[in-house]
Amino acid sequence: MPTSAPGSSGRRGPGRRPAGFTLLELLVVVTIIAIASAGVAFALRDATGDGLDREGQRLGALLESARARSRLTGQPVRWVADADGFHFEGLPRDTLPHAWLDPDTRVAAGTVLLLGPEPVIGPQAVELTSAAHPERSVRVATDGLRPFTVAPEQR
């Protein structure tokens, strides 16, 4: 009684390989496809949103640095948004950066934050937007006790 399908021989001679793929070969191919798909997904992330978030995190760090310097020296420090970017009043001009990394970053002109020298300041916030994508915004805020943090906000 035959035990194999018609057209196939049950014998394997030397040098003959069975037709089809092994489970190990299929797993290797699936793994390669998964790694390639993950690489493409990371490469296609929204760079505009990341840039705005990065500017928000940078601004939060700069505000905290200026706040610490104000408390250290006992001098009031204010952050002021202007047409060229921003500046810190009460600190020497070259102490901290005064321009955005991304030239598309915008803040309402005339926005002012008081950073000290008191250890507790009032709640304050500033909203960053992108000229290239005005529908996106990032809010950098503090409640007066905690450090400035970034909170994404969609319009």
Backbone as CSV, one residue per row, in Angstrom:
resi,resn,N_x,N_y,N_z,CA_x,CA_y,CA_z,C_x,C_y,C_z
1,MET,0.833,-1.158,0.000,0.000,0.000,0.000,0.891,1.238,0.000
2,PRO,0.627,2.186,-0.926,1.472,3.372,-0.996,1.180,4.318,0.188
3,THR,2.251,4.946,0.692,2.103,5.865,1.830,2.427,7.316,1.467
4,SER,2.684,7.605,0.224,2.984,8.980,-0.181,2.028,9.415,-1.269
5,ALA,1.947,10.708,-1.469,1.044,11.264,-2.475,1.538,10.894,-3.866
6,PRO,0.608,10.857,-4.814,1.027,10.522,-6.176,2.016,11.554,-6.714
7,GLY,2.998,11.127,-7.382,3.977,11.995,-7.999,5.172,12.254,-7.110
8,SER,5.126,11.812,-5.894,6.280,11.992,-5.036,6.804,10.625,-4.656
9,SER,8.039,10.574,-4.533,8.609,9.289,-4.153,9.015,9.374,-2.700
10,GLY,8.821,8.363,-2.002,9.146,8.334,-0.600,10.638,8.191,-0.364
11,ARG,11.369,7.976,-1.405,12.802,7.782,-1.235,13.553,9.089,-1.378
12,ARG,14.493,9.248,-0.529,15.402,10.374,-0.673,16.763,9.811,-0.975
13,GLY,17.219,10.155,-2.097,18.542,9.686,-2.468,19.585,10.686,-2.016
14,PRO,20.851,10.361,-2.135,21.897,11.295,-1.777,21.826,12.526,-2.684
15,GLY,21.888,13.706,-2.066,21.862,14.944,-2.833,20.473,15.448,-3.128
16,ARG,19.431,14.700,-2.801,18.059,15.170,-3.029,17.527,15.810,-1.766
17,ARG,16.913,16.950,-1.941,16.375,17.688,-0.807,14.856,17.708,-0.915
18,PRO,14.146,17.601,0.188,12.680,17.628,0.095,12.205,19.021,-0.320
19,ALA,11.083,19.079,-1.025,10.533,20.355,-1.482,9.926,21.114,-0.308
20,GLY,9.944,22.481,-0.392,9.345,23.301,0.651,10.401,23.948,1.535
21,PHE,9.897,24.693,2.544,10.777,25.420,3.462,10.648,24.833,4.850
22,THR,11.709,24.879,5.579,11.649,24.428,6.972,11.102,25.556,7.831
23,LEU,10.671,25.217,9.011,10.141,26.209,9.943,11.214,27.238,10.296
24,LEU,12.438,26.819,10.450,13.533,27.727,10.767,13.752,28.747,9.649
25,GLU,13.696,28.316,8.414,13.857,29.243,7.289,12.726,30.275,7.260
26,LEU,11.510,29.855,7.512,10.380,30.785,7.537,10.518,31.787,8.682
27,LEU,10.960,31.344,9.851,11.149,32.249,10.981,12.227,33.289,10.694
28,VAL,13.295,32.899,10.022,14.358,33.845,9.673,13.820,34.910,8.729
29,VAL,13.042,34.530,7.738,12.476,35.480,6.785,11.501,36.434,7.495
30,VAL,10.649,35.914,8.352,9.697,36.760,9.080,10.442,37.744,9.985
31,THR,11.513,37.305,10.628,12.310,38.184,11.483,12.953,39.305,10.678
32,ILE,13.495,38.999,9.537,14.112,40.012,8.677,13.078,41.044,8.230
33,ILE,11.886,40.586,7.866,10.821,41.501,7.439,10.400,42.399,8.609
34,ALA,10.302,41.844,9.813,9.906,42.640,10.987,10.940,43.710,11.299
35,ILE,12.220,43.373,11.225,13.279,44.344,11.503,13.274,45.457,10.453
36,ALA,13.100,45.095,9.202,13.057,46.095,8.134,11.843,47.017,8.295
37,SER,10.698,46.465,8.670,9.487,47.276,8.875,9.666,48.250,10.034
38,ALA,10.294,47.795,11.101,10.532,48.684,12.246,11.469,49.821,11.853
39,GLY,12.487,49.530,11.073,13.409,50.570,10.618,12.712,51.612,9.767
40,VAL,11.839,51.186,8.891,11.089,52.120,8.042,10.144,52.968,8.896
41,ALA,9.492,52.353,9.883,8.564,53.097,10.742,9.295,54.191,11.512
42,PHE,10.469,53.910,12.032,11.232,54.940,12.752,11.731,56.026,11.808
43,ALA,12.072,55.673,10.591,12.578,56.653,9.643,11.477,57.610,9.178
44,LEU,10.233,57.190,9.222,9.128,58.001,8.723,8.384,58.765,9.810
45,ARG,8.945,58.885,11.009,8.291,59.637,12.080,8.159,61.106,11.704
46,ASP,7.191,61.790,12.313,6.938,63.201,12.040,8.053,64.054,12.641
47,ALA,8.928,64.567,11.801,10.075,65.342,12.273,9.656,66.709,12.798
48,THR,8.570,67.268,12.286,8.126,68.586,12.731,7.689,68.543,14.182
49,GLY,6.903,67.543,14.534,6.463,67.409,15.918,7.627,67.179,16.852
50,ASP,8.570,66.375,16.428,9.745,66.116,17.252,10.550,67.391,17.442
51,GLY,10.690,68.205,16.401,11.445,69.452,16.505,10.793,70.418,17.470
52,LEU,9.483,70.513,17.434,8.765,71.416,18.330,8.873,70.910,19.774
53,ASP,8.755,69.598,19.963,8.935,69.024,21.300,10.354,69.271,21.805
54,ARG,11.315,69.122,20.920,12.716,69.348,21.294,12.934,70.812,21.708
55,GLU,12.334,71.742,20.968,12.430,73.162,21.332,11.773,73.417,22.688
56,GLY,10.648,72.770,22.948,9.977,72.924,24.230,10.827,72.403,25.381
57,GLN,11.431,71.242,25.200,12.299,70.688,26.243,13.519,71.574,26.461
58,ARG,14.076,72.081,25.382,15.238,72.979,25.490,14.848,74.255,26.232
59,LEU,13.692,74.836,25.874,13.249,76.046,26.547,13.018,75.781,28.027
60,GLY,12.412,74.649,28.366,12.201,74.312,29.770,13.519,74.246,30.538
61,ALA,14.538,73.633,29.925,15.850,73.548,30.566,16.488,74.934,30.710
62,LEU,16.356,75.771,29.682,16.911,77.131,29.763,16.212,77.954,30.844
63,LEU,14.895,77.827,30.932,14.151,78.560,31.949,14.561,78.116,33.354
64,GLU,14.745,76.820,33.535,15.170,76.322,34.846,16.591,76.781,35.174
65,SER,17.457,76.834,34.169,18.820,77.318,34.394,18.805,78.792,34.804
66,ALA,18.015,79.592,34.101,17.918,81.018,34.443,17.280,81.199,35.813
67,ARG,16.322,80.361,36.126,15.663,80.424,37.441,16.672,80.123,38.553
68,ALA,17.512,79.119,38.343,18.538,78.770,39.334,19.563,79.896,39.481
69,ARG,19.971,80.503,38.376,20.937,81.623,38.436,20.337,82.820,39.163
70,SER,19.050,83.057,38.953,18.382,84.164,39.618,18.357,83.933,41.130
71,ARG,18.050,82.726,41.531,18.030,82.419,42.968,19.427,82.492,43.564
72,LEU,20.430,82.082,42.797,21.810,82.103,43.283,22.322,83.529,43.496
73,THR,22.029,84.404,42.536,22.538,85.781,42.614,21.604,86.715,43.369
74,GLY,20.344,86.338,43.506,19.371,87.214,44.154,18.860,88.311,43.239
75,GLN,19.207,88.242,41.951,18.776,89.241,40.967,17.540,88.746,40.219
76,PRO,16.552,89.606,39.997,15.392,89.169,39.210,15.795,88.883,37.761
77,VAL,15.232,87.834,37.209,15.477,87.461,35.814,14.127,87.293,35.136
78,ARG,14.018,87.859,33.945,12.808,87.735,33.130,13.171,87.147,31.784
79,TRP,12.314,86.252,31.282,12.446,85.715,29.930,11.466,86.487,29.064
80,VAL,11.969,87.042,27.957,11.136,87.862,27.081,11.243,87.335,25.655
81,ALA,10.100,87.047,25.037,10.072,86.651,23.627,10.138,87.900,22.774
82,ASP,10.970,87.862,21.724,11.062,89.006,20.817,11.056,88.502,19.372
83,ALA,11.183,89.410,18.429,11.110,89.050,17.013,12.253,88.136,16.581
84,ASP,13.409,88.248,17.228,14.573,87.437,16.854,14.643,86.114,17.591
85,GLY,13.798,85.892,18.556,13.827,84.670,19.362,13.381,84.983,20.778
86,PHE,14.353,85.129,21.677,14.055,85.460,23.061,15.336,85.954,23.723
87,HIS,15.198,86.533,24.900,16.372,86.931,25.679,16.029,86.911,27.156
88,PHE,17.062,86.886,27.968,16.907,86.869,29.415,17.350,88.218,29.963
89,GLU,16.426,88.938,30.552,16.766,90.216,31.186,17.203,89.932,32.611
90,GLY,18.342,90.513,33.009,18.875,90.290,34.340,20.089,89.371,34.330
91,LEU,20.404,88.807,33.161,21.604,87.979,32.995,22.461,88.594,31.897
92,PRO,23.785,88.422,31.969,24.627,88.889,30.854,24.181,88.242,29.540
93,ARG,24.296,88.970,28.444,23.765,88.554,27.131,24.239,87.165,26.702
94,ASP,25.484,86.831,26.917,26.012,85.555,26.423,25.966,84.438,27.458
95,THR,25.245,84.626,28.545,25.151,83.596,29.576,24.368,82.388,29.076
96,LEU,23.233,82.632,28.447,22.372,81.566,27.932,22.037,81.856,26.472
97,PRO,21.683,80.816,25.708,21.289,81.042,24.310,20.093,81.987,24.214
98,HIS,19.963,82.650,23.073,18.873,83.607,22.883,18.206,83.450,21.518
99,ALA,18.317,82.268,20.926,17.681,82.018,19.632,17.153,80.590,19.603
100,TRP,16.147,80.380,18.779,15.593,79.040,18.589,16.521,78.225,17.703
101,LEU,16.559,76.930,17.910,17.323,76.055,17.022,16.619,75.921,15.675
102,ASP,15.296,75.851,15.710,14.486,75.755,14.496,13.939,77.141,14.174
103,PRO,14.303,77.718,13.029,13.835,79.079,12.708,12.321,79.197,12.534
104,ASP,11.602,78.066,12.410,10.144,78.096,12.278,9.428,78.209,13.623
105,THR,10.152,78.120,14.731,9.527,78.177,16.056,9.030,79.593,16.331
106,ARG,7.806,79.678,16.840,7.178,80.972,17.111,6.591,81.005,18.520
107,VAL,6.605,82.195,19.114,5.959,82.488,20.387,5.311,83.851,20.217
108,ALA,4.203,84.064,20.882,3.564,85.371,20.810,4.549,86.432,21.282
109,ALA,4.813,87.427,20.440,5.772,88.485,20.777,5.311,89.212,22.030
110,GLY,6.260,89.537,22.861,5.948,90.250,24.093,5.636,89.336,25.264
111,THR,5.672,88.015,25.056,5.445,87.090,26.157,6.584,87.237,27.162
112,VAL,6.248,87.362,28.434,7.243,87.569,29.485,6.997,86.568,30.607
113,LEU,8.075,85.943,31.095,8.011,85.052,32.251,8.948,85.593,33.323
114,LEU,8.471,85.699,34.550,9.299,86.123,35.676,9.857,84.871,36.336
115,LEU,11.203,84.759,36.412,11.844,83.530,36.858,12.423,83.595,38.269
116,GLY,12.376,84.692,38.926,12.907,84.699,40.292,13.303,86.088,40.710
117,PRO,13.936,86.220,41.819,14.769,85.295,42.585,14.040,84.509,43.680
118,GLU,12.742,84.730,43.880,12.028,83.998,44.916,12.000,82.506,44.584
119,PRO,12.081,81.645,45.612,12.061,80.208,45.339,10.713,79.727,44.807
120,VAL,9.635,80.430,45.147,8.312,80.070,44.652,7.826,81.214,43.776
121,ILE,7.521,80.892,42.532,6.994,81.889,41.594,5.555,81.520,41.263
122,GLY,4.841,82.422,40.651,3.461,82.125,40.266,3.400,81.177,39.078
123,PRO,2.235,80.558,38.858,2.072,79.695,37.677,2.296,80.506,36.406
124,GLN,3.077,79.926,35.485,3.400,80.615,34.236,3.474,79.592,33.114
125,ALA,3.224,80.059,31.900,3.277,79.170,30.739,3.591,79.969,29.487
126,VAL,4.142,79.281,28.520,4.382,79.855,27.205,4.036,78.779,26.175
127,GLU,3.431,79.187,25.079,3.027,78.245,24.040,3.887,78.441,22.799
128,LEU,4.549,77.360,22.372,5.373,77.385,21.169,4.573,76.821,20.009
129,THR,4.715,77.436,18.852,4.098,76.930,17.630,5.147,76.871,16.535
130,SER,4.790,76.212,15.444,5.679,76.114,14.299,5.056,76.854,13.130
131,ALA,5.827,77.688,12.473,5.311,78.409,11.305,4.973,77.439,10.176
132,ALA,5.721,76.351,10.073,5.481,75.368,9.020,4.210,74.560,9.284
133,HIS,3.892,74.320,10.557,2.705,73.544,10.934,1.976,74.262,12.070
134,PRO,1.211,75.291,11.755,0.561,76.094,12.802,-0.476,75.319,13.613
135,GLU,-0.895,74.160,13.145,-1.873,73.371,13.900,-1.243,72.676,15.108
136,ARG,0.066,72.585,15.138,0.790,71.953,16.250,1.264,73.011,17.226
137,SER,1.181,72.705,18.519,1.732,73.606,19.525,2.228,72.791,20.707
138,VAL,3.138,73.384,21.460,3.684,72.768,22.666,3.636,73.817,23.767
139,ARG,3.168,73.431,24.908,3.061,74.341,26.045,4.153,74.000,27.056
140,VAL,4.932,75.005,27.452,5.964,74.863,28.483,5.456,75.633,29.690
141,ALA,5.272,74.924,30.818,4.611,75.569,31.956,5.166,75.087,33.288
142,THR,4.892,75.884,34.321,5.184,75.528,35.704,4.022,75.989,36.571
143,ASP,3.848,75.306,37.691,2.835,75.751,38.641,3.437,76.692,39.687
144,GLY,4.733,76.987,39.556,5.416,77.877,40.480,6.311,77.133,41.452
145,LEU,5.990,75.883,41.730,6.806,75.057,42.618,7.672,74.084,41.831
146,ARG,7.058,73.425,40.882,7.759,72.410,40.081,8.520,73.070,38.939
147,PRO,9.454,72.326,38.336,10.193,72.869,37.186,9.274,73.063,35.975
148,PHE,9.750,73.840,35.013,9.038,74.001,33.749,9.046,72.657,33.024
149,THR,7.893,72.241,32.538,7.767,70.981,31.809,7.015,71.203,30.515
150,VAL,7.121,70.236,29.623,6.496,70.312,28.307,5.220,69.481,28.313
151,ALA,4.159,70.079,27.821,2.883,69.374,27.664,2.395,69.601,26.238
152,PRO,2.392,68.561,25.379,1.932,68.760,23.993,0.461,69.154,23.967
153,GLU,0.117,69.978,23.019,-1.236,70.496,22.917,-1.608,70.582,21.449
154,GLN,-2.726,69.999,21.072,-3.199,70.068,19.694,-4.244,71.161,19.569
155,ARG,-4.177,71.907,18.492,-5.187,72.949,18.237,-6.309,72.393,17.433
